[in-house]
Amino acid sequence: MSLDFDALTRTSGEWLRGQGPDSDIVISSRIRLARNVAQYPFVGRADDGVRSEIESLLRDKIEDLRADGRMNYVRVDGLDDLDRRFLVERQLVSRELAEGHGARGVGISREETVSLMINEEDHLRIQVLRSGFSLDECWNQIDAVDDELESEVTYAFSDRLGYLTACPTNVGTGIRVSVMLHLPALVLTKEIQKVFQALQKISLAVRGLYGEGSQAMGDFYQISNQVTLGKSETQLVDNVKDVVPNIVNYERRVRSALVKENRQSLHDQVARAYGILKNAQTISSEETMHLLSSLRMGINLELIDDLEMSTVNELFIHTQPAHLQKIRQQELDTAERNVARATYIRQRLSGSSFEHN
Amino acid sequence: MSLDFDALTRTSGEWLRGQGPDSDIVISSRIRLARNVAQYPFVGRADDGVRSEIESLLRDKIEDLRADGRMNYVRVDGLDDLDRRFLVERQLVSRELAEGHGARGVGISREETVSLMINEEDHLRIQVLRSGFSLDECWNQIDAVDDELESEVTYAFSDRLGYLTACPTNVGTGIRVSVMLHLPALVLTKEIQKVFQALQKISLAVRGLYGEGSQAMGDFYQISNQVTLGKSETQLVDNVKDVVPNIVNYERRVRSALVKENRQSLHDQVARAYGILKNAQTISSEETMHLLSSLRMGINLELIDDLEMSTVNELFIHTQPAHLQKIRQQELDTAERNVARATYIRQRLSGSSFEHN
């Protein structure tokens, strides 16, 4: 079994459909579990032979998984650089897995909701990623996958500590719960700083679109737990789950106030963003993110009425460098990508279906 | 006879039709003559009674002029502030006439090619303004008007100095010859500085869109003679006429080089300008000039093919504050004008005819 990359450029993951609960502000919900196979050294201490053994063992289990239909499994070390970056942009593998070495791979479910990375920082990283504010569904889905695998594999587990992981920050539950929020109004009014401070006090982390170490682009913020030990998985899910409605309501209140007090200038910002995206002949990734963010808010505030949210959500991903090159089926340097990006956006926004060449 | 301002907002002067020779770069050609009636003090030294006498005397002659069909004459001191500013924006009267005091007026020909100001700095200022590079036509036309008036009025004239004028810089011929050039490529490449230096050496002046003291906006530069004494009118016309083809060719060469070396980025600039103008909900006069300048160059370079040059030329004038308020038939503050301007531009660029309300 292998991935049909060409088909992937014509589709997008379930998490981009933009229809889940509170999807005007919550782009996606994500849970991942870190697991290691007992009696093997952690990946960082495993030589190439051991890594191959682990990859082979876990791949068999992943290919047999029944929880979410059959998985598409791909050996990441067998991919070229472009395909690896494509999977990162699509949020199916981490940068660390893409840039690692030795035998490693990823299993991906239909609709891309479940992905299982082998030989990332831990032997196994299970991820469930869904559209909108849907942490309960994520938890039920990942729990089922985890249970099914655990019936086949003996995980490294300590009665005192819980699941053992390569990095101490994951020990215990090995869980990371996160939501990706689109907060343009809080950014515009600089209220976002208050959100950061409040989250810090309750030990939640804030990151950009591509996780750890990445910058917040396009007004997207990922909020996640930092503690993994001393609480149950569902308690940790609830910690994130409880805080999200507050931020969502805060963003909505500020949007309403902006529309009320400054409708003209907000409409202007949104309309100009739309005008530039529909006409530019060359555009950087950064400017694209910035303008798409305005468009996204504009659709939610009904300042734009001829554009689907799913189109905008898809454009965020499809205009990334590796996606553009896969769509064009050729390697492109930065200047060529900027032209290809502008062309692709114009075609998508003019309503015509994009011709793959 | 009086001006129908409402009708004027639906039309535009001949000089905006954008069809004269070299009209890709030369917006308009203009000649004005300064004249004073013998045996009257200059305007600056005339009291209200004398000004009224001069106004009455010259108005009669202007209304009888046969040279360009009958003139529409309007008493500028009888106009409200908005109408006066409207005539300034339209290049039919100077700021000085608009902001002066006492009896004063302007006669305007059909198609707005000829205008005759009474009691500006001099008793009479005759102007001919035409589309494109057409100084010979301007000269023939203004010479005929001047001759016809001179057969009726005794001008202040000295055998030694020539025509006497209020300001010594106009003494002799009383002529100012100017062309309005659109030089976006020379501005973009900063080559415009070389043009300035070359013009300075041959005693030609460079000014912005609204003449003396005004800033160059939208990459428009007015080039005119500074010397009025010691040469004949036709020599002074030729002085300006001779230099224009050099500047026009320079601008064209730089445009070609830009298109050749940097077509993508030039096309991008033009397309974005078009996109913003077609979509903005509020826009300042300055940004409008800047974007229209890009559009104008884009049409000339065939980067835009669905827009008439005359539309762009008109937008430069019709988006000015007084024109917008006349079109809307109401007084508007800056913020309201910015919204009205954006609305008007969107309607003109979407191809729909603008509804006067």
XYZ file of C-alpha atoms in Angstrom:
714
model
C 0.000 0.000 0.000
C 1.290 3.479 -0.707
C 0.098 7.071 -0.909
C -1.287 8.504 -4.151
C 0.267 11.968 -3.857
C -1.341 13.131 -7.060
C -4.779 12.291 -5.701
C -3.940 14.052 -2.425
C -3.340 17.370 -4.242
C -6.917 17.226 -5.487
C -8.451 16.516 -2.098
C -7.993 17.748 1.424
C -8.273 16.309 4.884
C -11.529 16.185 6.838
C -10.097 18.831 9.159
C -10.197 21.440 6.372
C -13.874 21.122 5.517
C -14.624 23.951 7.941
C -17.903 22.540 9.170
C -17.295 21.207 12.675
C -18.650 22.887 15.836
C -17.537 26.542 16.229
C -15.603 26.220 12.981
C -15.825 29.983 12.441
C -13.029 30.205 15.009
C -11.872 26.672 15.826
C -10.173 25.372 12.685
C -9.347 21.958 14.052
C -8.991 19.786 17.142
C -6.092 17.413 17.553
C -4.962 14.775 20.040
C -1.781 12.775 19.851
C -0.430 9.979 22.003
C 3.256 9.103 22.407
C 3.915 5.378 22.757
C 6.998 3.174 22.822
C 7.371 -0.561 22.398
C 8.676 -2.341 25.520
C 12.122 -3.896 25.397
C 13.448 -1.639 22.637
C 15.654 1.408 23.205
C 14.086 4.805 22.465
C 14.534 6.001 18.861
C 17.366 8.401 19.782
C 19.378 5.469 21.163
C 18.430 2.906 18.514
C 20.861 2.076 15.701
C 19.675 1.616 12.125
C 19.063 -2.103 12.615
C 16.885 -1.615 15.665
C 14.971 1.217 13.976
C 14.219 -1.129 11.084
C 12.992 -3.808 13.457
C 10.660 -1.345 15.200
C 9.420 0.045 11.883
C 8.692 -3.449 10.590
C 6.924 -4.540 13.779
C 4.704 -1.459 14.073
C 3.974 -1.206 10.336
C 2.465 -4.721 10.431
C 0.199 -3.721 13.307
C -0.810 -0.451 11.591
C -1.643 -2.207 8.364
C -3.854 -4.624 10.280
C -5.701 -1.898 12.214
C -9.462 -2.183 11.900
C -10.372 0.930 13.922
C -10.609 3.340 10.968
C -10.721 1.287 7.852
C -7.430 0.203 6.379
C -4.482 2.575 6.709
C -2.380 3.856 3.855
C 1.166 3.292 4.999
C 4.158 5.083 3.515
C 7.885 4.735 4.283
C 8.968 8.330 4.883
C 12.661 7.467 4.430
C 11.777 6.278 0.918
C 10.208 9.607 -0.054
C 11.983 12.483 -1.719
C 12.321 15.766 0.106
C 9.334 17.370 -1.636
C 6.916 14.576 -0.680
C 8.117 14.733 2.924
C 7.508 18.477 3.085
C 4.107 17.912 1.480
C 3.115 15.599 4.348
C 4.322 18.180 6.894
C 2.240 20.949 5.284
C -0.724 18.613 5.363
C -0.208 18.123 9.117
C 0.117 14.354 8.630
C 3.719 14.101 9.808
C 5.874 16.320 12.010
C 8.945 18.183 10.811
C 10.949 15.917 13.096
C 9.749 12.782 11.291
C 10.286 14.374 7.871
C 13.820 15.440 8.702
C 14.822 12.329 10.716
C 16.872 9.432 9.498
C 16.622 5.672 9.324
C 13.575 3.483 8.843
C 10.443 5.524 9.590
C 6.971 5.874 8.224
C 3.414 7.042 8.613
C 0.028 5.362 8.371
C -2.813 7.578 7.222
C -6.531 6.855 7.392
C -9.166 7.717 4.827
C -10.054 11.422 5.138
C -6.722 11.888 6.903
C -8.256 12.014 10.386
C -5.859 9.427 11.866
C -2.123 9.341 11.291
C 0.400 7.069 12.989
C 4.080 8.006 12.845
C 6.716 5.334 13.420
C 10.171 6.298 14.714
C 9.590 9.977 15.294
C 10.837 11.006 18.769
C 8.975 7.985 20.127
C 8.466 4.620 18.462
C 4.849 5.499 17.827
C 2.951 8.744 17.678
C -0.800 8.418 17.132
C -2.626 11.541 15.937
C -6.297 12.281 15.380
C -7.073 15.590 13.662
C -10.654 16.748 13.048
C -12.448 19.821 11.816
C -13.913 22.316 14.298
C -14.144 22.057 18.080
C -14.411 18.297 18.425
C -12.044 17.119 21.150
C -14.472 14.460 22.431
C -14.674 12.835 19.005
C -10.885 13.042 18.725
C -10.508 11.395 22.111
C -12.976 8.577 21.382
C -11.318 7.899 18.040
C -7.731 7.943 19.315
C -8.637 5.909 22.382
C -10.068 3.169 20.138
C -6.978 3.119 17.923
C -4.696 3.072 20.978
C -6.646 0.215 22.608
C -6.591 -1.864 19.462
C -2.816 -1.408 19.061
C -2.182 -2.064 22.764
C -3.916 -5.437 22.421
C -1.221 -6.346 19.874
C 1.878 -4.495 21.135
C 3.383 -4.355 24.595
C 3.954 -0.657 25.284
C 6.738 0.603 27.567
C 4.739 1.309 30.730
C 5.543 1.929 34.386
C 2.936 1.409 37.093
C 4.295 4.447 38.904
C 4.821 6.835 35.939
C 2.486 5.534 33.247
C 3.596 5.413 29.598
C 7.325 5.903 29.200
C 8.456 8.351 26.537
C 11.747 9.580 25.096
C 11.212 13.093 26.450
C 10.194 13.490 30.131
C 7.621 16.151 29.163
C 5.480 13.406 27.639
C 5.778 10.799 30.375
C 2.574 9.534 32.008
C -0.278 9.848 29.569
C 1.868 10.752 26.535
C -1.014 12.936 25.470
C -1.003 16.273 23.754
C -4.389 17.901 23.264
C -4.587 20.945 21.027
C -6.966 23.189 19.146
C -6.088 25.480 16.246
C -7.859 28.802 16.651
C -8.285 31.621 14.143
C -8.196 34.843 16.152
C -7.935 37.785 13.724
C -10.037 40.204 15.783
C -8.053 39.550 18.971
C -4.844 40.108 16.988
C -6.173 43.279 15.343
C -7.134 44.783 18.699
C -4.011 43.394 20.442
C -6.319 41.712 22.996
C -4.507 38.472 22.127
C -1.817 39.338 24.698
C -4.382 38.973 27.483
C -5.294 35.528 26.160
C -1.627 34.500 26.182
C -1.198 35.620 29.781
C -4.344 33.837 30.943
C -3.311 30.608 29.210
C 0.186 30.745 30.679
C -1.276 30.886 34.190
C -3.135 27.618 33.662
C -0.105 25.933 32.049
C -1.425 25.824 28.500
C 1.005 26.517 25.648
C 0.384 28.750 22.611
C 2.113 28.031 19.294
C 1.863 28.893 15.586
C 0.383 26.929 12.706
C 3.103 24.290 12.452
C 3.503 23.469 16.131
C 6.550 23.821 18.317
C 8.912 26.636 17.406
C 6.776 27.919 14.530
C 5.540 31.492 14.261
C 1.897 32.416 14.402
C 0.977 33.177 10.786
C -2.361 34.252 9.455
C -3.650 34.862 12.989
C -3.676 31.117 13.740
C -2.840 29.957 17.236
C -2.512 26.425 18.524
C -3.367 25.982 22.184
C -2.264 22.816 23.942
C -1.559 21.218 27.287
C 1.967 21.170 28.716
C 1.327 18.776 31.621
C 1.068 15.054 30.798
C 1.650 13.531 34.207
C -0.515 13.200 37.323
C -3.849 13.562 35.575
C -5.939 11.213 33.503
C -6.218 11.601 29.743
C -9.803 12.790 29.969
C -8.866 15.337 32.637
C -6.169 16.685 30.325
C -8.609 16.791 27.402
C -11.050 18.676 29.611
C -8.380 21.195 30.639
C -8.087 22.357 27.027
C -11.757 21.804 26.270
C -12.884 24.034 29.133
C -10.847 27.034 28.097
C -11.745 27.059 24.384
C -15.311 28.423 24.686
C -13.972 31.414 26.622
C -11.508 32.301 23.876
C -14.084 31.645 21.149
C -16.577 33.941 22.863
C -13.910 36.590 23.418
C -13.006 36.555 19.696
C -16.714 36.701 18.769
C -17.372 39.635 21.103
C -14.422 41.580 19.697
C -15.543 40.801 16.118
C -19.039 42.075 16.909
C -17.625 45.234 18.445
C -15.389 45.783 15.425
C -18.283 45.320 13.031
C -20.428 47.667 15.092
C -17.874 50.421 15.588
C -15.764 50.082 12.508
C -17.708 48.151 9.896
C -16.464 50.300 7.017
C -12.794 49.838 7.745
C -13.221 46.118 8.469
C -15.166 45.671 5.235
C -12.451 47.638 3.448
C -9.699 45.385 4.814
C -11.592 42.246 3.803
C -12.548 43.574 0.352
C -8.985 44.700 -0.418
C -7.632 41.310 0.645
C -10.108 39.650 -1.721
C -9.199 42.106 -4.509
C -5.480 41.506 -4.136
C -5.832 37.726 -4.005
C -8.051 37.724 -7.101
C -5.594 39.882 -9.066
C -2.003 39.457 -7.835
C 0.458 37.989 -10.322
C 3.022 37.021 -7.714
C 2.563 36.584 -3.966
C 4.583 35.281 -1.030
C 3.387 32.598 1.342
C 3.383 35.058 4.230
C 1.249 37.666 2.461
C -1.111 34.904 1.318
C -1.647 33.730 4.894
C -2.257 37.288 6.012
C -4.821 38.019 3.278
C -6.566 34.632 3.579
C -6.954 35.352 7.280
C -8.883 38.545 6.408
C -10.970 36.611 3.894
C -11.793 33.961 6.464
C -13.006 36.571 8.948
C -14.888 38.313 6.132
C -16.863 35.171 5.329
C -17.721 34.640 9.001
C -18.886 38.251 9.337
C -20.899 37.947 6.109
C -18.856 40.681 4.455
C -18.118 38.200 1.648
C -20.937 36.078 0.322
C -19.596 34.419 -2.827
C -16.926 32.210 -1.321
C -16.980 28.905 0.576
C -15.115 28.607 3.857
C -13.734 25.229 2.766
C -12.105 26.931 -0.255
C -10.311 29.406 2.000
C -9.284 26.671 4.453
C -7.913 24.612 1.572
C -6.027 27.590 0.144
C -4.131 27.932 3.431
C -2.689 24.467 2.859
C -2.592 24.232 -0.940
C -0.600 27.467 -1.297
C 2.249 26.123 0.835
C 5.504 25.502 -1.083
C 5.429 21.705 -1.301
C 1.722 21.574 -2.180
C 2.230 24.079 -5.003
C 5.067 22.031 -6.429
C 3.059 18.814 -6.201
C 0.118 20.532 -7.925
C 2.437 21.849 -10.665
C 4.312 18.546 -10.740
C 7.646 20.313 -10.908
C 10.297 21.807 -8.661
C 9.946 25.578 -8.330
C 12.260 28.141 -6.759
C 10.884 30.892 -4.522
C 10.133 33.350 -7.344
C 8.470 30.642 -9.447
C 6.436 29.512 -6.450
C 5.223 33.066 -5.846
C 3.952 33.216 -9.430
C 2.451 29.705 -9.250
C 0.797 30.598 -5.926
C -0.799 33.758 -7.366
C -1.996 31.848 -10.434
C -3.452 29.035 -8.335
C -5.244 31.474 -6.012
C -6.695 33.472 -8.935
C -8.004 30.280 -10.497
C -9.530 29.019 -7.243
C -11.130 32.384 -6.426
C -12.467 32.936 -9.925
C -14.491 29.793 -9.380
C -12.915 27.911 -12.237
C -11.611 24.470 -11.429
C -7.843 24.371 -11.337
C -6.223 22.548 -14.225
C -3.477 20.192 -13.137
C -0.645 20.340 -15.616
C -25.287 82.600 -19.209
C -24.012 80.391 -16.410
C -22.392 77.027 -15.829
C -24.499 73.906 -15.433
C -22.410 72.254 -12.725
C -24.623 69.195 -12.654
C -23.989 68.627 -16.354
C -20.251 69.146 -15.835
C -20.090 66.224 -13.377
C -21.352 63.941 -16.149
C -18.842 65.119 -18.751
C -15.175 65.919 -18.846
C -12.948 68.317 -20.743
C -11.430 67.582 -24.131
C -8.045 67.342 -22.439
C -9.104 64.175 -20.581
C -10.128 62.161 -23.617
C -6.610 60.677 -23.748
C -6.391 60.550 -27.517
C -4.030 63.333 -28.596
C -0.495 62.730 -29.930
C 1.750 60.787 -27.511
C -1.144 60.650 -25.066
C 0.318 57.522 -23.481
C 2.723 59.892 -21.722
C 1.643 63.462 -22.484
C -1.667 63.958 -20.686
C -2.222 67.497 -21.844
C -0.660 70.599 -23.381
C -1.444 74.042 -22.030
C -0.628 77.634 -22.929
C -1.729 80.674 -21.000
C -1.268 84.352 -21.702
C -1.249 87.093 -19.055
C -2.843 90.351 -20.201
C -3.818 93.602 -18.540
C -6.087 96.390 -19.698
C -4.295 99.707 -20.273
C -5.052 102.626 -17.962
C -6.238 100.435 -15.070
C -4.106 99.556 -12.035
C -3.069 95.906 -11.683
C -5.531 93.727 -9.734
C -3.420 93.802 -6.559
C -3.669 97.579 -6.509
C -7.285 97.871 -7.647
C -10.048 98.540 -5.123
C -13.386 96.745 -5.312
C -14.889 99.400 -7.558
C -12.088 99.210 -10.095
C -12.161 95.426 -10.032
C -15.858 95.537 -10.819
C -15.228 97.890 -13.716
C -12.549 95.591 -15.161
C -14.703 92.520 -14.655
C -17.630 94.179 -16.402
C -15.524 95.442 -19.305
C -13.764 92.127 -19.969
C -16.860 89.998 -19.386
C -18.640 91.834 -22.219
C -15.739 91.141 -24.562
C -15.552 87.476 -23.512
C -19.268 86.963 -24.030
C -18.914 88.428 -27.522
C -15.931 86.274 -28.500
C -16.470 84.389 -31.739
C -13.172 82.472 -31.744
C -14.484 79.312 -30.059
C -18.211 79.493 -30.142
C -19.909 81.334 -27.338
C -18.297 81.233 -23.919
C -20.020 80.168 -20.745
C -19.217 82.903 -18.274
C -19.490 82.510 -14.531
C -18.913 85.022 -11.736
C -16.511 83.186 -9.429
C -17.220 85.537 -6.516
C -20.858 84.462 -6.767
C -20.040 80.771 -6.359
C -19.930 78.851 -3.127
C -16.669 77.385 -1.950
C -17.422 73.901 -3.292
C -18.122 75.121 -6.829
C -14.924 77.146 -6.808
C -12.864 74.153 -5.758
C -14.644 72.116 -8.418
C -13.394 74.517 -11.119
C -9.849 74.323 -9.720
C -9.869 70.509 -9.820
C -11.101 70.727 -13.389
C -8.112 72.952 -14.277
C -10.464 75.702 -15.470
C -9.470 78.268 -12.851
C -6.383 78.672 -10.684
C -6.353 78.372 -6.918
C -5.507 82.066 -6.838
C -8.702 83.007 -8.684
C -10.781 80.643 -6.554
C -9.416 82.047 -3.303
C -9.248 85.715 -4.404
C -11.743 88.386 -3.541
C -13.847 90.980 -5.326
C -15.448 90.822 -8.749
C -13.865 88.013 -10.740
C -14.957 85.360 -13.167
C -14.128 82.808 -15.796
C -15.308 82.221 -19.344
C -15.246 78.614 -20.463
C -15.591 77.311 -24.014
C -17.428 74.227 -25.143
C -15.296 71.159 -24.453
C -13.420 73.264 -21.879
C -10.426 73.868 -24.145
C -10.424 77.649 -23.633
C -10.843 79.397 -20.310
C -10.464 83.110 -19.624
C -9.987 84.249 -16.055
C -10.783 87.840 -15.110
C -9.066 89.464 -12.133
C -6.716 86.700 -11.194
C -3.165 88.045 -10.691
C -3.613 89.916 -13.991
C -6.783 91.430 -15.393
C -6.970 88.633 -17.920
C -5.503 85.180 -18.091
C -6.253 83.263 -21.270
C -5.732 79.484 -21.146
C -5.947 76.819 -23.790
C -5.749 73.224 -22.538
C -5.796 70.264 -24.913
C -5.343 66.501 -24.776
C -1.964 64.978 -25.676
C 1.148 66.655 -27.067
C -0.489 69.457 -29.035
C 1.310 72.714 -28.296
C 0.962 73.966 -31.883
C -2.814 73.604 -31.775
C -2.829 75.281 -28.368
C -0.768 78.160 -29.743
C -2.911 78.649 -32.851
C -6.067 78.590 -30.764
C -4.865 80.947 -28.028
C -3.293 83.295 -30.584
C -6.665 83.637 -32.345
C -8.495 84.325 -29.064
C -5.832 86.830 -28.037
C -5.964 88.635 -31.409
C -9.725 88.864 -31.332
C -9.708 90.311 -27.810
C -6.858 92.693 -28.617
C -8.933 94.166 -31.449
C -11.484 95.156 -28.806
C -9.360 95.925 -25.719
C -6.271 98.081 -25.378
C -3.778 95.910 -23.486
C -1.085 97.410 -21.268
C 1.926 97.199 -23.566
C 5.391 98.714 -23.667
C 7.381 98.895 -26.892
C 10.523 98.116 -24.964
C 9.234 95.358 -22.635
C 6.183 93.968 -24.386
C 3.025 93.052 -22.431
C 3.056 94.460 -18.918
C 2.066 92.102 -16.128
C 1.550 92.267 -12.373
C 4.498 89.975 -11.701
C 7.815 90.710 -13.470
C 8.278 87.004 -14.231
C 5.494 87.263 -16.800
C 6.517 90.527 -18.479
C 7.157 90.485 -22.233
C 5.142 87.753 -23.818
C 3.088 86.916 -20.741
C 3.191 83.343 -21.921
C 3.433 80.137 -19.965
C 3.755 76.985 -22.022
C 3.397 73.665 -20.223
C 2.848 69.985 -20.753
C 1.576 67.505 -18.195
C 3.571 64.285 -18.373
C 2.854 60.921 -16.808
C 6.231 59.427 -15.921
C 5.653 56.350 -13.739
C 8.606 54.343 -15.090
C 11.072 57.218 -14.575
C 9.751 57.613 -11.027
C 9.911 53.868 -10.334
C 13.544 53.687 -11.461
C 14.419 57.080 -9.896
C 15.679 58.244 -13.325
C 13.320 61.201 -12.919
C 16.051 63.038 -10.974
C 18.180 63.171 -14.117
C 15.254 64.689 -16.005
C 14.852 67.360 -13.326
C 18.529 68.290 -13.512
C 18.520 68.469 -17.306
C 15.392 70.659 -17.318
C 16.817 72.996 -14.707
C 19.861 73.615 -16.902
C 17.679 74.840 -19.764
C 15.522 76.976 -17.446
C 12.386 74.861 -17.587
C 10.370 74.404 -14.397
C 8.890 71.143 -13.069
C 5.741 71.172 -10.959
C 3.020 68.811 -9.706
C -0.495 68.234 -10.973
C -2.009 71.476 -9.718
C 0.732 73.867 -10.792
C 2.874 76.112 -8.674
C 3.606 74.864 -5.162
C 1.724 71.601 -5.624
C 3.288 68.204 -5.062
C 3.809 65.696 -7.829
C 1.044 63.127 -7.255
C 0.335 60.011 -9.241
C 3.647 60.404 -11.106
C 2.380 63.502 -12.957
C 4.820 66.287 -13.754
C 4.114 69.626 -15.367
C 6.995 71.067 -17.360
C 6.908 74.742 -18.286
C 8.985 77.716 -19.352
C 10.273 80.167 -16.766
C 11.524 82.847 -19.188
C 8.900 85.120 -20.779
C 11.066 88.015 -21.929
C 13.511 88.456 -24.829
C 12.131 85.731 -27.020
C 9.062 85.495 -29.211
C 6.012 83.466 -28.178
C 6.709 80.807 -30.797
C 10.334 80.523 -29.661
C 9.126 79.967 -26.112
C 6.601 77.387 -27.299
C 9.379 75.651 -29.215
C 11.643 75.615 -26.153
C 9.156 73.385 -24.350
C 8.107 71.560 -27.508
C 11.673 70.526 -28.330
C 12.377 68.928 -24.991
C 9.185 66.869 -24.680
C 10.034 64.134 -27.231
C 13.281 63.441 -25.357
C 11.453 62.902 -22.076
C 8.703 60.897 -23.776
C 11.276 58.619 -25.402
C 13.182 58.274 -22.135
C 10.010 57.200 -20.323
C 9.176 54.779 -23.150
C 12.665 53.241 -23.120
C 12.544 52.727 -19.370
C 9.057 51.198 -19.642
C 10.279 48.769 -22.307
C 13.267 47.828 -20.182
C 11.006 47.289 -17.170
C 8.640 45.119 -19.169
C 11.542 43.147 -20.586
C 13.454 42.627 -17.356
C 10.687 42.657 -14.823
C 7.391 41.989 -16.558
C 6.064 39.802 -13.766
C 6.559 42.330 -11.036
C 5.253 45.198 -13.189
C 2.194 43.152 -14.117
C 1.754 42.324 -10.437
C 1.860 45.992 -9.438
C -0.683 46.915 -12.101
C -2.991 43.972 -11.360
C -2.954 44.635 -7.606
C -3.751 48.301 -8.200
C -6.715 47.246 -10.338
C -7.816 44.700 -7.729
C -7.691 47.214 -4.885
C -9.527 49.917 -6.847
C -12.250 47.454 -7.863
C -12.742 46.271 -4.276
C -11.798 48.943 -1.720
C -14.611 50.250 0.474
C -12.778 53.411 1.507
C -9.801 55.091 -0.132
C -7.882 58.354 0.190
C -7.256 60.748 -2.664
C -3.507 60.138 -2.466
C -3.775 56.339 -2.664
C -6.244 56.693 -5.525
C -3.797 58.821 -7.542
C -1.036 56.342 -6.862
C -3.095 53.314 -7.954
C -4.617 55.064 -10.980
C -1.089 55.905 -12.080
C -0.263 52.178 -12.116
C -3.468 51.462 -14.004
C -2.647 54.113 -16.606
C 0.775 52.603 -17.219
C -0.794 49.123 -17.284
C -3.162 50.112 -20.087
C -0.298 51.621 -22.091
C 1.793 48.497 -21.646
C -1.196 46.312 -22.580
C -1.149 44.623 -19.188
C -4.804 45.651 -18.800
C -7.130 45.200 -21.744
C -10.632 45.781 -20.419
C -10.401 49.449 -19.489
C -10.467 52.703 -21.493
C -7.736 55.274 -20.971
C -10.351 58.036 -20.918
C -12.023 56.318 -17.925
C -8.760 56.354 -15.983
C -8.024 59.965 -16.981
C -11.505 60.977 -15.848
C -11.155 59.118 -12.559
C -8.091 61.238 -11.721
C -10.323 64.308 -11.814
C -13.694 62.929 -10.734
C -12.272 61.400 -7.540
C -11.022 64.772 -6.297
C -12.879 66.102 -3.223
C -15.026 68.782 -4.866
C -15.971 66.592 -7.833
C -17.072 63.799 -5.496
C -19.263 66.177 -3.537
C -20.790 67.623 -6.708
C -21.465 64.106 -7.973
C -23.056 63.140 -4.649
C -24.768 66.517 -4.418
C -23.909 66.861 -0.758
C -21.125 68.068 1.480
C -18.943 65.235 2.708
C -16.201 65.190 5.345
C -12.915 63.387 4.699
C -14.103 59.973 5.919
C -17.343 60.238 3.947
C -15.429 61.304 0.836
C -13.124 58.289 1.167
C -16.163 56.002 1.176
C -17.865 57.917 -1.673
C -14.605 57.811 -3.665
C -14.268 54.026 -3.262
C -17.917 53.523 -4.224
C -17.612 55.760 -7.289
C -14.420 54.000 -8.439
C -15.944 50.534 -7.977
C -18.955 51.564 -10.025
C -16.867 53.120 -12.817
C -14.505 50.136 -12.969
C -17.270 47.538 -12.869
C -18.463 49.076 -16.112
C -21.857 50.070 -14.751
C -22.890 53.662 -15.326
C -22.751 55.717 -12.185
C -26.104 56.661 -10.716
C -26.316 60.288 -9.691
C -28.274 60.562 -6.500
